[in-house]
mmCIF file of C-alpha atoms and ligand atoms in Angstrom:
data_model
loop_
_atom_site.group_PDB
_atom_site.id
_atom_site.type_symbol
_atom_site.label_atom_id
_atom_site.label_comp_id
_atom_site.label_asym_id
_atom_site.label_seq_id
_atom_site.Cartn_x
_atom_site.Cartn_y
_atom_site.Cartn_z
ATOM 1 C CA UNK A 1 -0.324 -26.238 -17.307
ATOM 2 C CA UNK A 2 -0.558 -22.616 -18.137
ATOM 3 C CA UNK A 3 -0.743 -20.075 -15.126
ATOM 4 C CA UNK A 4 -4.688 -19.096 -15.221
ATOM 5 C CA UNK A 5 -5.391 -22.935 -15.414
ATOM 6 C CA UNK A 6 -2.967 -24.109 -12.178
ATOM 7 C CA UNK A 7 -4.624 -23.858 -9.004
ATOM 8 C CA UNK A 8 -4.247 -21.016 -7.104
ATOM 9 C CA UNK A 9 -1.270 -21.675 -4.179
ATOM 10 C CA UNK A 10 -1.431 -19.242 -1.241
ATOM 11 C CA UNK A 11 0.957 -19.555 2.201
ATOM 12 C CA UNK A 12 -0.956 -20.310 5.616
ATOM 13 C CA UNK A 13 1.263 -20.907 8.904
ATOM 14 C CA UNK A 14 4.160 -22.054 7.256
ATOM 15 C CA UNK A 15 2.388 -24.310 4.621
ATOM 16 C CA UNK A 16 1.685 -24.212 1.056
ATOM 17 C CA UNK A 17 -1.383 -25.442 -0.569
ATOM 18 C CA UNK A 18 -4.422 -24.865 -2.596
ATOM 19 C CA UNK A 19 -6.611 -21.361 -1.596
ATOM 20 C CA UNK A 20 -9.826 -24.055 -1.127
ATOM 21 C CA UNK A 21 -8.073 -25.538 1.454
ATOM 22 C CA UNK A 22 -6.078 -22.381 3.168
ATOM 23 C CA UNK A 23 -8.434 -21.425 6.013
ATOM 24 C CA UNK A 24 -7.901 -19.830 9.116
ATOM 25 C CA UNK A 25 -9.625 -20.396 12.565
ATOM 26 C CA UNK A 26 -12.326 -18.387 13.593
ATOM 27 C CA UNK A 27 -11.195 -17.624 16.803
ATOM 28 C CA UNK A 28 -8.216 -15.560 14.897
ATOM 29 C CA UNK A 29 -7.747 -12.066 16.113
ATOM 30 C CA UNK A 30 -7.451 -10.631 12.941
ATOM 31 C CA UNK A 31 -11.016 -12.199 12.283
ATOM 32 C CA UNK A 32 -12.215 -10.963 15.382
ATOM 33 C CA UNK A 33 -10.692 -7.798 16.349
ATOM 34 C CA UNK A 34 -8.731 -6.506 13.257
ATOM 35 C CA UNK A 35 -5.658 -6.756 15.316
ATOM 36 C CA UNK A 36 -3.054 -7.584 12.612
ATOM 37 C CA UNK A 37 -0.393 -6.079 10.391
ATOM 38 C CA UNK A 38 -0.455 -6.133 6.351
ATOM 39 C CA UNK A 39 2.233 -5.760 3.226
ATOM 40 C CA UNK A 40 1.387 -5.080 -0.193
ATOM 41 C CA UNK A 41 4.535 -5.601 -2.395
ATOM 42 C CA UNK A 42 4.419 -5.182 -6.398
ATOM 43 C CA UNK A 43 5.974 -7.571 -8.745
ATOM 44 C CA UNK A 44 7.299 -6.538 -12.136
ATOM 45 C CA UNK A 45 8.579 -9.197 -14.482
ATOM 46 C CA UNK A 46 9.213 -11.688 -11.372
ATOM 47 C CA UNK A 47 10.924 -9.420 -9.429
ATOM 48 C CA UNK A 48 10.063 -8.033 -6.092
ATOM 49 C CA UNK A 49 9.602 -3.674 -5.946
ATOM 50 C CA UNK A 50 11.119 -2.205 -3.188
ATOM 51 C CA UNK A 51 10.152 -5.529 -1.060
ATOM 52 C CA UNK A 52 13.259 -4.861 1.413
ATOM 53 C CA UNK A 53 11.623 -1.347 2.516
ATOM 54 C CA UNK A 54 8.004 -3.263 2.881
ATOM 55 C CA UNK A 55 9.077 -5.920 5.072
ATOM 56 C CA UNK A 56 11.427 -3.262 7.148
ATOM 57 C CA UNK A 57 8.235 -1.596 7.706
ATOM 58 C CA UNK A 58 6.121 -4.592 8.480
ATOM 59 C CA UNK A 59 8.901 -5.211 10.966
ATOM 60 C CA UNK A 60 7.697 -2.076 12.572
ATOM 61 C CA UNK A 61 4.064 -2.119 12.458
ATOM 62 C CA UNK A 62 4.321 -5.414 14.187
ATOM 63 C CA UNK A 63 6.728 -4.017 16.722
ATOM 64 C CA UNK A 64 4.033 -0.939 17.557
ATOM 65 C CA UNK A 65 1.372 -3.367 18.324
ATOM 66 C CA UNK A 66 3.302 -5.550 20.397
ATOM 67 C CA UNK A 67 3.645 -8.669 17.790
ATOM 68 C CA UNK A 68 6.560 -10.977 17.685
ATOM 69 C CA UNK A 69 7.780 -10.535 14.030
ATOM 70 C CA UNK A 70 8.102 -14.261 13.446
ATOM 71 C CA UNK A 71 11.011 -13.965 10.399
ATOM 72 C CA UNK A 72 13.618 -12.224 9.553
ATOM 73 C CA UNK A 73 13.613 -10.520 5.986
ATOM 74 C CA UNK A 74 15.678 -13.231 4.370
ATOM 75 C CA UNK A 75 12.702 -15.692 5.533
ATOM 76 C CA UNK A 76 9.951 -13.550 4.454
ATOM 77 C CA UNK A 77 12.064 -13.359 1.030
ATOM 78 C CA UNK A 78 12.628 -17.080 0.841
ATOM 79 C CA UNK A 79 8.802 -17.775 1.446
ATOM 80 C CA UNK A 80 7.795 -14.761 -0.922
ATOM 81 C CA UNK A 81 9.632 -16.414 -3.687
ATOM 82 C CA UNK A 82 8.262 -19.849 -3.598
ATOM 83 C CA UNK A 83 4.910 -18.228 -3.687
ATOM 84 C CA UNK A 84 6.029 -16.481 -6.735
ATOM 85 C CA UNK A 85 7.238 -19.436 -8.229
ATOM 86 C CA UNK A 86 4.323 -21.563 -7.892
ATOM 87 C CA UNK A 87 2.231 -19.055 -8.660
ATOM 88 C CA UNK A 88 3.944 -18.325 -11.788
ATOM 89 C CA UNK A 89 3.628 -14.540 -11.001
ATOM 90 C CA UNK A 90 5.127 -12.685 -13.235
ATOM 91 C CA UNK A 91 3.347 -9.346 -12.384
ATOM 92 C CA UNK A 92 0.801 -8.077 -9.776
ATOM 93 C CA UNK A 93 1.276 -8.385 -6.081
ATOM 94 C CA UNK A 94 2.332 -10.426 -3.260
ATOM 95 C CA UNK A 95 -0.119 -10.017 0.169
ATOM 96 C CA UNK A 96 1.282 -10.593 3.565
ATOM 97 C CA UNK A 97 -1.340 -10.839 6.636
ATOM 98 C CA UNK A 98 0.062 -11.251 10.048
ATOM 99 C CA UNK A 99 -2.646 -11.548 13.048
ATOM 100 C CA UNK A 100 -1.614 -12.073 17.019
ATOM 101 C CA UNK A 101 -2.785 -15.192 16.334
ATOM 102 C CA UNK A 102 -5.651 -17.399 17.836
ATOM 103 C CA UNK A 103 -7.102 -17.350 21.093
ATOM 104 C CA UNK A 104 -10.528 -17.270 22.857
ATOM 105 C CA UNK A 105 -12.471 -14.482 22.435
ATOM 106 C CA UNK A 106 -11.050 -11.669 25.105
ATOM 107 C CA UNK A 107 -9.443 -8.322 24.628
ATOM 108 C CA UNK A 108 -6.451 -9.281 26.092
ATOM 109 C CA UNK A 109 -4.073 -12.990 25.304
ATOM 110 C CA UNK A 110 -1.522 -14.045 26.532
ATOM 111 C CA UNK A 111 1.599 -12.315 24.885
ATOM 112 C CA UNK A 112 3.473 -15.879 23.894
ATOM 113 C CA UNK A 113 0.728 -16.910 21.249
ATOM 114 C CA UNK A 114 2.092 -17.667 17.752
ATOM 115 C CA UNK A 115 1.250 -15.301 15.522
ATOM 116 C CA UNK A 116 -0.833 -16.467 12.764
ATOM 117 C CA UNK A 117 0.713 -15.775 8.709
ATOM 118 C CA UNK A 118 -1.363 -15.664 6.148
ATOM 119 C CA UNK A 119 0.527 -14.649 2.190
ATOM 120 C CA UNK A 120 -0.959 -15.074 -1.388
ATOM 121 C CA UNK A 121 -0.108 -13.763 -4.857
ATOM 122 C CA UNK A 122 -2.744 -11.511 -6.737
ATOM 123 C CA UNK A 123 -2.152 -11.474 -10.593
ATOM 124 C CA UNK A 124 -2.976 -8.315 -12.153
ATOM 125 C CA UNK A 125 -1.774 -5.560 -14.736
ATOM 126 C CA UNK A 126 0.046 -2.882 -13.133
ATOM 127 C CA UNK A 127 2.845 -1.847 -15.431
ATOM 128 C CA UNK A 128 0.476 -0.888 -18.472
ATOM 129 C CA UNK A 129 -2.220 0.431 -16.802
ATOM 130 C CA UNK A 130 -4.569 2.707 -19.031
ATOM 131 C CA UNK A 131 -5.340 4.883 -15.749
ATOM 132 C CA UNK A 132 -1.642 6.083 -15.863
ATOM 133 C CA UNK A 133 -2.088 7.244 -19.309
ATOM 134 C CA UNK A 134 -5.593 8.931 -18.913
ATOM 135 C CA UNK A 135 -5.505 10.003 -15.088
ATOM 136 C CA UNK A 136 -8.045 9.333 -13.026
ATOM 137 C CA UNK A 137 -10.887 11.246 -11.013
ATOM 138 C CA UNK A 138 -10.812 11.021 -7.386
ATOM 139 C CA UNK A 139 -13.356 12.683 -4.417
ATOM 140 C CA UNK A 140 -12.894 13.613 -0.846
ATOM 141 C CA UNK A 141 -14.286 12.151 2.126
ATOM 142 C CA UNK A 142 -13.254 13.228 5.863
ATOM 143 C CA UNK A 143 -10.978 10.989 7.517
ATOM 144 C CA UNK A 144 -12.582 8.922 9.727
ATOM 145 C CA UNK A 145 -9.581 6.751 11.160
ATOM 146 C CA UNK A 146 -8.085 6.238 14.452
ATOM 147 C CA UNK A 147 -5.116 8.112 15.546
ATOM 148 C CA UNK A 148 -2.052 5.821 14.583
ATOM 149 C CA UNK A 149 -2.548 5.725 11.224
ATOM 150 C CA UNK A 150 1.317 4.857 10.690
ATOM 151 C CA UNK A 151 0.891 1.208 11.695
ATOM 152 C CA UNK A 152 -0.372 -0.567 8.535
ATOM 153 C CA UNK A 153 -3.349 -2.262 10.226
ATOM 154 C CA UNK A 154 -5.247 -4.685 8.603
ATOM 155 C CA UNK A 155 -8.590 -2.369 10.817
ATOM 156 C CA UNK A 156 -9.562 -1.065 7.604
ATOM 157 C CA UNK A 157 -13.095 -0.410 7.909
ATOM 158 C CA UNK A 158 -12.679 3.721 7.457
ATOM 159 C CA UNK A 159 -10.844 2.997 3.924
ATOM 160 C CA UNK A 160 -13.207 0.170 2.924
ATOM 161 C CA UNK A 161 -15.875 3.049 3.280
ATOM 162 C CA UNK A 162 -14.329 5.603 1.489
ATOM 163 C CA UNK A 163 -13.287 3.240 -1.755
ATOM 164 C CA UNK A 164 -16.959 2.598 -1.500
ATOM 165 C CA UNK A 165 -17.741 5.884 -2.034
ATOM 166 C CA UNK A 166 -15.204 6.485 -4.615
ATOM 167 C CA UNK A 167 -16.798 3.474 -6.014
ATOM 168 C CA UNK A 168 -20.381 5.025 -6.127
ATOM 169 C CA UNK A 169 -18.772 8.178 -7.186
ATOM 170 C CA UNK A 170 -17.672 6.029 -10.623
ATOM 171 C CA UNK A 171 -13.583 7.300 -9.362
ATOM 172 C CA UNK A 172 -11.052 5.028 -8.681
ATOM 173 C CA UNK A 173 -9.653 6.960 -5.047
ATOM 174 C CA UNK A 174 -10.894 8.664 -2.088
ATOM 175 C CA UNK A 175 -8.313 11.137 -0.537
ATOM 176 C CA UNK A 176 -9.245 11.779 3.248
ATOM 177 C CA UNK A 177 -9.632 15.079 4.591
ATOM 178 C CA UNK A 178 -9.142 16.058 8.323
ATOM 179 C CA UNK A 179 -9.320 19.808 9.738
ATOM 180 C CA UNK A 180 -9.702 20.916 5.998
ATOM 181 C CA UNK A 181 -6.188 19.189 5.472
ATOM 182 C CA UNK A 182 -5.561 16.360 3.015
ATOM 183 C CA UNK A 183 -3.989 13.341 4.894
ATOM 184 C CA UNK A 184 -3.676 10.662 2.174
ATOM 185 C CA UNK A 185 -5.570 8.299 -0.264
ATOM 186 C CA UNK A 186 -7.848 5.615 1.278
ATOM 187 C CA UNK A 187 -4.771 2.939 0.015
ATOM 188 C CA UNK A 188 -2.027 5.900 -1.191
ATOM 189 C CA UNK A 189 -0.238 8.573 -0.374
ATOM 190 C CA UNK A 190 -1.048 12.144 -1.902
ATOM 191 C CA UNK A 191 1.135 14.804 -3.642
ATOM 192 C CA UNK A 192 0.347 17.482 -5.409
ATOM 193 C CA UNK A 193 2.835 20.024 -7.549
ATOM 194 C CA UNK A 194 2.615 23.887 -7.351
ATOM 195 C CA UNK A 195 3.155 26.367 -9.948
ATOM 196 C CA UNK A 196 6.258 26.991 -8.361
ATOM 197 C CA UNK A 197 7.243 23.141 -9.137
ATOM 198 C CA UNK A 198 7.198 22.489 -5.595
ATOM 199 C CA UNK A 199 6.402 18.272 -4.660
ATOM 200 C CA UNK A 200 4.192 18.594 -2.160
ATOM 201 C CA UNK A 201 3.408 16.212 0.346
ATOM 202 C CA UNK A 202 2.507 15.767 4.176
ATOM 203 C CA UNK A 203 5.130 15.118 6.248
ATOM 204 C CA UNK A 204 4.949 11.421 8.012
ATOM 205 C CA UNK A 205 3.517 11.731 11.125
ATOM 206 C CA UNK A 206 1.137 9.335 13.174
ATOM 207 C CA UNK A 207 -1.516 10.509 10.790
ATOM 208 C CA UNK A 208 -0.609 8.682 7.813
ATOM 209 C CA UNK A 209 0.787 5.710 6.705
ATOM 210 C CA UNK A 210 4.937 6.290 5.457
ATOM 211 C CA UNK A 211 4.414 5.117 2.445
ATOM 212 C CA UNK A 212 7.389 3.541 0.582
ATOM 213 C CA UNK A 213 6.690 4.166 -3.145
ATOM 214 C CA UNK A 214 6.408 8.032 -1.532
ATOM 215 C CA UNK A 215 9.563 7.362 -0.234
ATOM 216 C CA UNK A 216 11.371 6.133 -3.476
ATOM 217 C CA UNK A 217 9.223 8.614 -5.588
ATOM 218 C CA UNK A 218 10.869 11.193 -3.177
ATOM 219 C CA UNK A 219 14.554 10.108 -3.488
ATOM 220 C CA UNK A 220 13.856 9.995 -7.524
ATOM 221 C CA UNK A 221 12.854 13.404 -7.173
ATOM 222 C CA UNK A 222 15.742 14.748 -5.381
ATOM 223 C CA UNK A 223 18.090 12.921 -7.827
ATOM 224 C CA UNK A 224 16.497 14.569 -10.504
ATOM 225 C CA UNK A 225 16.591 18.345 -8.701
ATOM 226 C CA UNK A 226 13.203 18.385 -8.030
ATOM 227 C CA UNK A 227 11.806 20.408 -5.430
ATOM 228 C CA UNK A 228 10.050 18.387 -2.188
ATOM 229 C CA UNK A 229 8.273 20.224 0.312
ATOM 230 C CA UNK A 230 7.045 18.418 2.749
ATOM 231 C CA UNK A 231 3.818 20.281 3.962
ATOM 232 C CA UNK A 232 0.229 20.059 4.827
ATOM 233 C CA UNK A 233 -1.911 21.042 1.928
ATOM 234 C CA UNK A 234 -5.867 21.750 1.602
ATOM 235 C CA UNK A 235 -8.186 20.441 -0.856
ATOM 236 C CA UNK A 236 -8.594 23.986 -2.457
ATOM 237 C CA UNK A 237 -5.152 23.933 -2.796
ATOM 238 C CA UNK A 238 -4.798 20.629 -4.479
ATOM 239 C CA UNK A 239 -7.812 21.938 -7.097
ATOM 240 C CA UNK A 240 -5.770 24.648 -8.314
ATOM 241 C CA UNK A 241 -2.280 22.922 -8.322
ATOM 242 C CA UNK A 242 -0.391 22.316 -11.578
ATOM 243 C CA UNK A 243 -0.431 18.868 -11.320
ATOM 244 C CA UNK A 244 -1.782 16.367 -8.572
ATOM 245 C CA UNK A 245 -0.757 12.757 -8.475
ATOM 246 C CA UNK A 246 -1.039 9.409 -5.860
ATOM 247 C CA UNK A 247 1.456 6.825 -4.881
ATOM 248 C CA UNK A 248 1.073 3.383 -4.077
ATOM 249 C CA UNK A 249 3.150 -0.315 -4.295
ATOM 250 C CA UNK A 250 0.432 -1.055 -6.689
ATOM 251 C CA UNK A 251 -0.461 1.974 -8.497
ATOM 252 C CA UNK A 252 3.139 3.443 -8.614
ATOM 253 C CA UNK A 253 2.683 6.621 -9.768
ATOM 254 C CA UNK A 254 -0.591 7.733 -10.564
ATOM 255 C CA UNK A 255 -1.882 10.727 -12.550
ATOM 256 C CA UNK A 256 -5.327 12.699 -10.849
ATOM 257 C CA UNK A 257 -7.315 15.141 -13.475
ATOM 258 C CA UNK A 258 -10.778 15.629 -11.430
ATOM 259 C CA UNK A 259 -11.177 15.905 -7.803
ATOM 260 C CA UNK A 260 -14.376 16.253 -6.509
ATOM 261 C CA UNK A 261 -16.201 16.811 -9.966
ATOM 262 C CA UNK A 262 -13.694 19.295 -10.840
ATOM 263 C CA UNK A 263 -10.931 19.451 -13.503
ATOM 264 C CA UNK A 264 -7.387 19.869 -12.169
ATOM 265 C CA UNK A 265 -4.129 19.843 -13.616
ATOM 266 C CA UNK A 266 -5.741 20.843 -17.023
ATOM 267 C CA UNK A 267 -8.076 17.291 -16.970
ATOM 268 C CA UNK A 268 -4.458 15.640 -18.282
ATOM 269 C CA UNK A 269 -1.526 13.978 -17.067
ATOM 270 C CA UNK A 270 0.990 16.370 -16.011
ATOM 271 C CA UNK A 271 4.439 15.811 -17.589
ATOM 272 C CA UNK A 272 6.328 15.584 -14.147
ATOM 273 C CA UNK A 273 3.721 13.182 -12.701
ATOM 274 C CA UNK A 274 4.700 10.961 -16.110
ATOM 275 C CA UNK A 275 8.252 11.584 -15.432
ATOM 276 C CA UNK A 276 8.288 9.749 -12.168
ATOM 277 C CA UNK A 277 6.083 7.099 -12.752
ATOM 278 C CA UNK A 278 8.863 6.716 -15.953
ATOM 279 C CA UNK A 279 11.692 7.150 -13.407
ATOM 280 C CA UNK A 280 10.016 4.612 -10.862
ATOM 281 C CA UNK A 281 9.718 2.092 -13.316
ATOM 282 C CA UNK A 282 13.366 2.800 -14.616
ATOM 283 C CA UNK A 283 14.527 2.257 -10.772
ATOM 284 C CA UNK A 284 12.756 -0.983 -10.244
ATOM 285 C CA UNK A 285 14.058 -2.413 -13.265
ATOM 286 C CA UNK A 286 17.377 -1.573 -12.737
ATOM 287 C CA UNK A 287 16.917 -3.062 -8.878
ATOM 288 C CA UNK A 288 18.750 -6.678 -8.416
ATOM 289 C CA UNK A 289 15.881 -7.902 -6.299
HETATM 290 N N1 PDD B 301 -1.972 0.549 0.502
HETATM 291 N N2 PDD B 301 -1.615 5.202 2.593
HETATM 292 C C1 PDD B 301 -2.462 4.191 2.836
HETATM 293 C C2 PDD B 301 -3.592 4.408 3.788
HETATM 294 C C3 PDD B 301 -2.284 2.952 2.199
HETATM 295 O O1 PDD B 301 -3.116 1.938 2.451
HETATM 296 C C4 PDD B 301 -1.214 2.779 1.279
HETATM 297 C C5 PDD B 301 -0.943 1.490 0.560
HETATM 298 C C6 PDD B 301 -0.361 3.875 1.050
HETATM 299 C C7 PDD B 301 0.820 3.795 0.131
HETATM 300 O O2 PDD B 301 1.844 3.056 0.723
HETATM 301 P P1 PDD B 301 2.888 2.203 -0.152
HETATM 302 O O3 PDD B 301 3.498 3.167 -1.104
HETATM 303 O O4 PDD B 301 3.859 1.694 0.851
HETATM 304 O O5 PDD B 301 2.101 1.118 -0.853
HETATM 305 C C8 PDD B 301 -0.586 5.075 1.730
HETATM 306 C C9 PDD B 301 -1.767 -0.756 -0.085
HETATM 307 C C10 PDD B 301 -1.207 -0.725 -1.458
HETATM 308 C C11 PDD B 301 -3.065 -1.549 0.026
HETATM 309 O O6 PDD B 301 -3.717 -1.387 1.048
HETATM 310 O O7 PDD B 301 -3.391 -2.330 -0.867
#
């Protein structure tokens, strides 16, 4: 049976099986109250992208809200894989959903509760993606989160808006603005690049998420003796930078040539935007995992 034709095999409470038949009780408190912890990890030819740093940081998202991380890496690994393998995923993305599990309807449970683990495969396209080669137009939209935006919380009404917008907007990402400051993408992590060839980003704080493809784009950088400054940066800045790019597990490295209706970055890639998405790709294929 070819991939597209095999049914779909997803990963509920330590249990494989069909997506018709995964389900997960109402009384869940991700359901319910959004209180739950996500991954998003890319898969190139098989092979897990930077999975280790993911699951490190699941680790601690779970830790912040008081969730009992219920494997250790090489567990998560060992599960991600079969998913892989009976998926026959070659490329896209592997989801992990972990909730503080089920319980009746009340603020507050008991802190014993097993966590409930929800993990499926997504097949899609992301290593020749005509976006990268293009760019894409993105808008603003002010940040309307909560303050602890450095847990990866699966409360993601505030981005679900703004990719709605971008939607409407006929762009592909929303970057969210807060005291005239940038803060990130509604799912990645902004940079722009100055005419001084400065990579700037914000520094990780509790206002956005530490994103780990900014982390690896970062350490490419500085192999390559590229400038990083880590900085808060304003929208008017980002229109008149040299070059203005995203990061994401799923988008890598991504090109921006309109923000807001405007042209930036001379409405074209810039060449070191397509340098690191070429060096990020050269890293993770050179990776063991
Ligand atoms: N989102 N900032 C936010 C708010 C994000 O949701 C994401 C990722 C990032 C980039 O982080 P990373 O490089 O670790 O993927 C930054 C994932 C991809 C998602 O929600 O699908």
């Amino acid at each position: 049976m070819s991939a597209s034709t095999a049914p779909r095999i997803v990963y509920v409470n330590g249990r494989f099986c069909p997506i018709e038949e995964a389900t997960v009780p109402i009384m869940d408190r991700g359901f319910l109250f959004g209180d739950g912890i996500y991954e998003v990890t890319a898969v190139l030819d098989g092979k897990f992208v930077d999975n280790e740093p993911h699951l490190t940081r699941l680790d601690r998202s779970l830790g912040a809200i008081g969730i009992r991380n219920p494997h250790t890496i090489a567990e998560w690994v060992a599960i991600q894989c079969e998913l892989v393998r009976r998926n026959a995923l070659a490329e896209g993305s592997i989801y992990i959903e972990v909730t503080r599990g089920v319980y009746e309807r009340e603020f507050t449970c008991p802190p014993d509760i097993a966590p409930s683990v929800v993990m499926f495969t997504q097949t899609r396209k992301l290593r020749e993606n005509p976006a990268a080669d293009t760019g894409v137009p993105i808008i603003t939209v002010p940040d309307l989160r909560w303050a602890r935006r450095d847990i990866k919380s699966v409360a993601l009404l505030a981005q679900v808006l703004a990719k709605q917008a971008a939607k409407a907007a006929g762009v592909a990402e929303a970057w969210m603005v807060e005291d005239g400051f940038v803060t990130e993408g509604a799912s990645s992590t902004a940079f722009i690049i100055t005419g001084k060839r400065e990579i700037v980003t914000r520094p990780l704080s509790n206002a956005v998420l530490p994103g780990i493809t900014r982390q690896t784009v970062m350490k490419l950088a500085a192999e390559h003796g590229l400038t990083l400054v880590e900085r808060l940066f304003t929208v008017e800045e980002a229109k008149a930078a040299e070059e203005v790019f995203f990061t994401s597990a799923t988008t890598f490295v991504m090109p921006v040539v309109a923000i807001d209706g405007e042209i930036v970055g001379g409405g074209q890639p810039g060449p070191l935007a397509r340098e690191l998405r070429r060096l990020y790709f050269e890293a993770a294929d050179s990776a063991s995992e």
